[in-house]
Tab-separated table of C-alpha atoms in Angstrom:
chain	number	residue	atom	x	y	z
A	1	MET	CA	9.245	14.809	2.483
A	2	SER	CA	11.006	12.390	0.126
A	3	GLU	CA	12.542	13.785	-3.055
A	4	GLY	CA	11.219	12.306	-6.289
A	5	SER	CA	8.315	10.536	-4.607
A	6	SER	CA	5.236	9.256	-6.440
A	7	ILE	CA	1.608	9.267	-5.322
A	8	LEU	CA	0.795	6.024	-7.161
A	9	PRO	CA	2.126	3.526	-4.564
A	10	GLN	CA	0.405	5.492	-1.806
A	11	LEU	CA	-2.845	5.446	-3.779
A	12	ILE	CA	-2.582	1.688	-4.323
A	13	ALA	CA	-2.067	1.045	-0.607
A	14	THR	CA	-4.871	3.440	0.338
A	15	PHE	CA	-7.296	1.782	-2.078
A	16	GLY	CA	-6.595	-1.607	-0.519
A	17	ALA	CA	-7.211	-0.317	3.002
A	18	THR	CA	-10.382	1.545	2.057
A	19	LEU	CA	-11.942	-1.546	0.517
A	20	GLY	CA	-12.849	-2.068	4.159
A	21	ALA	CA	-14.772	1.209	4.009
A	22	PHE	CA	-16.630	-0.082	0.961
A	23	ALA	CA	-17.482	-3.190	2.969
A	24	LEU	CA	-18.759	-0.980	5.795
A	25	GLY	CA	-21.056	0.754	3.322
A	26	THR	CA	-22.620	-2.605	2.479
A	27	VAL	CA	-23.221	-3.217	6.198
A	28	VAL	CA	-24.946	0.147	6.611
A	29	SER	CA	-27.247	-0.311	3.622
A	30	TRP	CA	-27.970	-4.049	3.970
A	31	PRO	CA	-31.190	-3.789	6.041
A	32	SER	CA	-32.957	-1.466	3.610
A	33	SER	CA	-33.395	-4.171	0.971
A	34	ALA	CA	-32.881	-7.414	2.894
A	35	LEU	CA	-35.479	-6.741	5.592
A	36	LEU	CA	-37.964	-5.496	3.019
A	37	GLN	CA	-37.644	-8.749	1.054
A	38	MET	CA	-37.993	-10.836	4.230
A	39	ARG	CA	-41.181	-8.951	5.036
A	40	SER	CA	-42.524	-9.517	1.518
A	41	ASP	CA	-41.765	-13.219	1.110
A	42	GLY	CA	-42.314	-14.207	4.747
A	43	GLU	CA	-39.159	-16.332	4.768
A	44	ILE	CA	-38.145	-15.011	8.195
A	45	VAL	CA	-41.019	-13.410	10.079
A	46	LEU	CA	-39.986	-10.440	12.224
A	47	SER	CA	-41.944	-7.902	14.211
A	48	THR	CA	-41.332	-4.203	13.694
A	49	GLU	CA	-39.304	-4.104	16.912
A	50	GLN	CA	-37.195	-7.066	15.807
A	51	GLU	CA	-36.483	-5.460	12.441
A	52	GLY	CA	-35.334	-2.337	14.243
A	53	LEU	CA	-32.988	-4.337	16.466
A	54	VAL	CA	-31.549	-6.244	13.505
A	55	SER	CA	-30.748	-2.905	11.874
A	56	ALA	CA	-29.282	-1.449	15.064
A	57	MET	CA	-27.236	-4.519	16.032
A	58	ALA	CA	-24.430	-3.501	13.668
A	59	MET	CA	-24.023	-0.268	15.617
A	60	LEU	CA	-23.928	-2.234	18.872
A	61	GLY	CA	-21.116	-4.358	17.455
A	62	ALA	CA	-19.188	-1.223	16.572
A	63	VAL	CA	-19.292	-0.109	20.226
A	64	PHE	CA	-16.660	-2.728	21.116
A	65	VAL	CA	-14.215	-1.633	18.421
A	66	GLN	CA	-12.298	0.813	20.605
A	67	ILE	CA	-11.382	-1.897	23.097
A	68	VAL	CA	-9.971	-4.211	20.443
A	69	ALA	CA	-8.185	-1.410	18.585
A	70	ALA	CA	-6.478	-0.224	21.753
A	71	PHE	CA	-4.791	-3.626	22.064
A	72	ALA	CA	-4.372	-4.655	18.424
A	73	PHE	CA	-2.940	-1.493	16.848
A	74	PRO	CA	0.135	-1.174	19.104
A	75	ILE	CA	0.866	-4.918	19.012
A	76	ILE	CA	0.326	-6.044	15.414
A	77	GLY	CA	-0.131	-2.701	13.627
A	78	LYS	CA	-2.887	-1.465	11.376
A	79	LYS	CA	-2.123	-3.599	8.334
A	80	TRP	CA	-2.524	-6.902	10.164
A	81	SER	CA	-5.430	-5.521	12.153
A	82	LEU	CA	-7.211	-4.855	8.864
A	83	ILE	CA	-6.459	-8.356	7.602
A	84	GLY	CA	-7.438	-9.991	10.894
A	85	LEU	CA	-10.797	-8.231	10.933
A	86	VAL	CA	-11.734	-9.925	7.675
A	87	PHE	CA	-12.377	-13.244	9.452
A	88	PRO	CA	-15.217	-12.069	11.733
A	89	PHE	CA	-16.484	-9.933	8.860
A	90	ILE	CA	-16.781	-12.858	6.464
A	91	GLY	CA	-18.115	-15.001	9.294
A	92	GLY	CA	-20.868	-12.465	9.894
A	93	TRP	CA	-21.876	-12.420	6.243
A	94	VAL	CA	-21.914	-16.227	6.123
A	95	VAL	CA	-24.222	-16.316	9.163
A	96	LEU	CA	-26.541	-13.849	7.411
A	97	VAL	CA	-26.532	-15.859	4.180
A	98	LEU	CA	-27.509	-18.988	6.106
A	99	ALA	CA	-29.858	-17.211	8.519
A	100	SER	CA	-33.099	-19.039	9.231
A	101	ASN	CA	-34.210	-17.185	12.351
A	102	TYR	CA	-34.058	-13.936	14.282
A	103	ALA	CA	-31.071	-14.953	16.427
A	104	MET	CA	-28.873	-15.685	13.406
A	105	LEU	CA	-29.700	-12.281	11.950
A	106	LEU	CA	-28.636	-10.618	15.198
A	107	ILE	CA	-25.358	-12.540	15.335
A	108	GLY	CA	-24.529	-11.810	11.708
A	109	ARG	CA	-25.282	-8.111	12.096
A	110	PHE	CA	-23.232	-7.890	15.286
A	111	LEU	CA	-20.167	-9.453	13.626
A	112	THR	CA	-20.371	-7.363	10.464
A	113	GLY	CA	-20.999	-4.217	12.484
A	114	PHE	CA	-18.023	-4.897	14.722
A	115	SER	CA	-15.674	-5.525	11.810
A	116	GLY	CA	-17.013	-2.659	9.706
A	117	GLY	CA	-16.727	-0.295	12.638
A	118	ALA	CA	-13.122	-1.344	13.182
A	119	PHE	CA	-12.337	-0.495	9.575
A	120	VAL	CA	-13.475	3.066	10.315
A	121	LEU	CA	-10.511	3.336	12.679
A	122	ALA	CA	-7.905	1.156	10.989
A	123	ALA	CA	-8.258	2.237	7.350
A	124	PRO	CA	-7.853	6.032	7.780
A	125	ALA	CA	-5.179	5.499	10.433
A	126	TYR	CA	-3.172	3.307	8.046
A	127	THR	CA	-3.655	5.843	5.265
A	128	ALA	CA	-2.453	8.682	7.478
A	129	ASP	CA	0.650	6.662	8.387
A	130	ILE	CA	1.689	5.823	4.829
A	131	ALA	CA	0.783	9.070	3.043
A	132	GLU	CA	3.007	12.089	2.532
A	133	PRO	CA	1.654	15.260	4.157
A	134	LYS	CA	0.871	16.847	0.786
A	135	TYR	CA	-1.329	13.889	-0.197
A	136	ARG	CA	-2.728	12.983	3.223
A	137	GLY	CA	-5.911	15.028	2.958
A	138	ALA	CA	-6.808	13.782	-0.514
A	139	LEU	CA	-6.065	10.149	0.286
A	140	GLY	CA	-7.872	10.392	3.607
A	141	SER	CA	-11.044	11.548	1.875
A	142	THR	CA	-11.264	8.270	-0.055
A	143	MET	CA	-12.591	6.643	3.122
A	144	GLN	CA	-15.957	8.399	2.936
A	145	LEU	CA	-16.083	7.983	-0.831
A	146	MET	CA	-15.697	4.219	-0.525
A	147	VAL	CA	-18.368	4.015	2.183
A	148	ASN	CA	-20.756	5.762	-0.224
A	149	PHE	CA	-19.868	3.332	-3.010
A	150	GLY	CA	-20.614	0.448	-0.642
A	151	ILE	CA	-24.027	1.912	0.151
A	152	LEU	CA	-24.655	2.399	-3.558
A	153	PHE	CA	-23.719	-1.229	-4.268
A	154	ASN	CA	-26.553	-2.588	-2.123
A	155	ASN	CA	-29.023	-0.001	-3.376
A	156	VAL	CA	-28.276	-0.912	-6.996
A	157	ASN	CA	-28.802	-4.594	-6.140
A	158	CYS	CA	-31.984	-3.974	-4.144
A	159	ASN	CA	-34.017	-6.276	-6.426
A	160	THR	CA	-31.523	-9.139	-6.158
A	161	ASN	CA	-32.501	-11.961	-3.816
A	162	TRP	CA	-31.293	-10.872	-0.387
A	163	ARG	CA	-29.293	-14.041	0.216
A	164	VAL	CA	-27.483	-13.611	-3.093
A	165	SER	CA	-26.712	-9.936	-2.472
A	166	THR	CA	-25.547	-10.828	1.053
A	167	GLY	CA	-23.206	-13.425	-0.394
A	168	LEU	CA	-21.811	-10.869	-2.813
A	169	CYS	CA	-20.874	-8.681	0.149
A	170	ILE	CA	-18.295	-11.320	1.154
A	171	ILE	CA	-16.223	-10.413	-1.901
A	172	PHE	CA	-15.077	-7.015	-0.657
A	173	PRO	CA	-13.516	-7.869	2.722
A	174	ALA	CA	-11.935	-10.942	1.113
A	175	LEU	CA	-10.473	-8.800	-1.666
A	176	MET	CA	-9.193	-6.326	0.913
A	177	ALA	CA	-7.372	-9.091	2.813
A	178	VAL	CA	-5.629	-10.333	-0.331
A	179	TRP	CA	-4.768	-6.770	-1.432
A	180	MET	CA	-3.410	-5.733	1.964
A	181	PHE	CA	-1.308	-8.891	2.249
A	182	PHE	CA	0.917	-7.477	-0.491
A	183	MET	CA	1.007	-3.944	0.915
A	184	PRO	CA	3.768	-2.796	3.300
A	185	ARG	CA	3.284	-2.208	6.993
A	186	SER	CA	3.328	1.349	8.245
A	187	PRO	CA	6.894	2.745	8.373
A	188	ILE	CA	5.917	4.561	11.556
A	189	PHE	CA	4.851	1.307	13.216
A	190	LEU	CA	8.014	-0.482	12.086
A	191	ILE	CA	10.238	2.295	13.408
A	192	SER	CA	8.396	2.178	16.732
A	193	LYS	CA	9.265	-1.527	16.952
A	194	GLY	CA	12.946	-0.912	16.140
A	195	LYS	CA	12.685	-2.469	12.676
A	196	THR	CA	14.536	0.235	10.782
A	197	ASP	CA	15.515	-1.888	7.780
A	198	GLU	CA	11.919	-3.032	7.251
A	199	ALA	CA	10.742	0.552	7.654
A	200	ARG	CA	13.201	1.675	4.978
A	201	LYS	CA	11.899	-0.966	2.557
A	202	SER	CA	8.302	-0.034	3.348
A	203	LEU	CA	8.923	3.660	2.824
A	204	GLN	CA	10.801	3.009	-0.408
A	205	PHE	CA	7.839	1.044	-1.766
A	206	LEU	CA	5.404	3.773	-0.739
A	207	ARG	CA	7.438	6.642	-2.204
A	208	GLY	CA	8.602	4.885	-5.363
A	209	LYS	CA	11.833	3.103	-6.214
A	210	ASN	CA	13.555	6.291	-7.408
A	211	ALA	CA	12.662	8.417	-4.388
A	212	ASN	CA	15.276	9.558	-1.896
A	213	ILE	CA	13.712	8.575	1.411
A	214	GLU	CA	16.559	9.061	3.911
A	215	ARG	CA	15.508	12.521	5.079
A	216	GLU	CA	11.898	11.425	5.605
A	217	LEU	CA	13.029	8.262	7.393
A	218	GLU	CA	15.112	10.331	9.796
A	219	GLN	CA	12.120	12.591	10.429
A	220	ILE	CA	9.916	9.593	11.190
A	221	GLN	CA	12.517	8.314	13.651
A	222	GLU	CA	12.568	11.685	15.424
A	223	ASP	CA	8.764	11.840	15.537
A	224	VAL	CA	8.510	8.314	16.906
A	225	ASN	CA	11.055	9.036	19.632
A	226	GLN	CA	9.064	12.096	20.690
A	227	SER	CA	5.705	10.299	20.558
A	228	LYS	CA	6.907	7.508	22.843
A	229	ASN	CA	6.733	10.008	25.660
A	230	ILE	CA	3.002	10.519	25.181
A	231	GLY	CA	1.553	7.196	23.995
A	232	ASN	CA	1.651	4.115	21.831
A	233	ILE	CA	1.932	3.873	18.088
A	234	GLY	CA	-0.118	1.424	16.001
């Protein structure tokens, strides 16, 4: 625990990370309005079975998240994992915006599902790393809240042309990437890589410029040394 710490920097960093959760909410709710409009205007003709697979393809994409996370988190950390995931996410939305057939819908849903599913792991893990224990529960709960806001976003725009609303969904992962670029990496990850000076700067940012962070930094170092005996740190 750092003396004189502030919740505000931790809240700012958490909000940036959980913009990915908002983006996941848009993935979850996208089929409810988009497929209905396709069925009504006949722009892309799908059978009932094909509609079901388009909806489910996002979940299939999420199946592969664990494999990527197992490699990415320990190597580049959660911050850069979050930023890196934006590229397939935006790519998936672009494919959906331009979709003219069933195959393009499947590809777009797979990419957005994969990226959105990865955010489910990376965002709360980053939040847990950067938050003080007394704030960890409250900040961690923002994940589900942001997913719900993402679902609400598509439901509110259900009467908007589906290509337009799909294009609007690009905004949120893009905003997350820009936001997270200016946020610090996890002090725990930096300590695990032997970057103590960077970890000190990161922790100082997250606790506030007037906080005394030395005791907490020492505790992180002890925890990291112990954890190296049982697994990797992302």
